[in-house]
Amino acid sequence: MHVEVKHLDKHFGSFHAVKDVSFNIEKGQLIGLLGPSGGGKTSILRMLAGLENPDSGEILFHGKQVNRLTPQERGIGFVFQNYALFKHMTVFDNIAFGLKVKKAGKEAIRNRVMELVELTGLKGFEQRYPHQLSGGQRQRVAFARALAPEPQLLLLDEPFAAIDAKIRQELRAWLRELIERVGITSIFVTHDQDEAIEVADEIMIISQGKLEQKGTPWDIYKEPSTPFVAKFIGESTLVENAAELKGFDEAAKDGDTKALIRPEYIEVGTEHEFQVLSATDSGVVKHLHFRGSQWLVEVEVGGHRLITYRSLEKETLHTGQEVRVLVHRAYLYNQHTSWVAENRFKLDPLTVII
Ligand SMILES: Nc1ncnc2c1ncn2[C@@H]1O[C@H](COP(=O)(O)OP(=O)(O)OP(=O)(O)O)[C@@H](O)[C@H]1O
Ligand SMILES: [Mg+2]
């Protein structure tokens, strides 16, 4: 189902929980909703489902406004974080629930439930009660129950939050595959960046009621469109005055520009490792942490502590060593705007031949 949201707004009393949120979701896409607690993720899902009324804005499914439709009329499946299965019902009856509400025939119910039991790997568990299942199994029942009435949109609100890390990873892969197989448009809320990056076609980052950015995980990582996103996704070091960084003096000359630098945009090494030495700054290694496949290096440059990685194959550095540091690229921002800047010496080596 194609989903379109236009200028969605919601207050709870005087609290402005969702602020002018607009987005489009193509049919069959899996969208990850990511952001800090209290940002408005659940509120957005609840409005899509019809469990909450927006103050203003439009929700369109297949191009038709659904604002006034009841949850039942919207054709949505919902899975919550705390597997709210019906405790007194078997797996079979839990999955059959939505079909019974729709007054489907007995035979049709049986066929559909058995199909879903198969699809979700729950065969043989039909007569068990929720307390006789593991967390992961219960959550799969919740998926089967949500999928049973053939919804056109699946809303998943931290479905794996209560499940331990290892099982959670298995469930992630399972969910991705299931959604691809069923081909259903889905929105998936999570607190976990890796989960969103692994599972989603596109990510929406929500903070303080606003949609900060929507894009593929790679786009968001590469080109964050707001300082919030740049800080939120991945690791980075903040430098308060970007003009103090070698190669960024021009780009940040107003003196009021901050820089966020990801570890992979920083190169640290000995003199002979750099071609354009004049693009580098001098630094001192403060700490080295062995990270299994590489070194994490903390290096101090002009009073700033930067973090980067270094391959195990290169000459091993030591604490206190004087090194050269090249900042290839930085995400710069001030009160008015933000942009990705390249080290100007690196871009045009000629300018540094003195
Ligand atoms: N029914 C309500 N009445 C009053 N305030 C509410 C209500 N529902 C949500 N809020 C507030 O709106 C804000 C957004 O809540 P929401 O549940 O949408 O956040 P969230 O992004 O889902 O957070 P989390 O990641 O913790 O689940 C919060 O500050 C919350 O306290
Ligand atoms: Mg929530």
CSV table of C-alpha atoms and ligand atoms in Angstrom, one decimal, residues 36-43 45-46 81 157-158 189 191, ligand 2:
chain,number,residue,atom,x,y,z
A,36,PRO,CA,15.4,9.3,20.9
A,37,SER,CA,12.8,8.3,23.5
A,38,GLY,CA,9.8,10.7,23.6
A,39,GLY,CA,10.4,11.9,20.1
A,40,GLY,CA,7.0,11.0,18.8
A,41,LYS,CA,7.5,7.6,17.0
A,42,THR,CA,4.7,5.8,18.7
A,43,SER,CA,2.4,8.8,18.3
A,45,LEU,CA,2.1,5.1,14.3
A,46,ARG,CA,-1.0,5.4,16.5
A,81,GLN,CA,7.0,-4.3,21.9
A,157,ASP,CA,6.5,-0.7,17.4
A,158,GLU,CA,9.8,-2.0,18.8
A,189,VAL,CA,10.2,1.5,15.2
A,191,HIS,CA,16.0,2.4,19.3
B,2,MG,MG,7.3,4.6,21.5
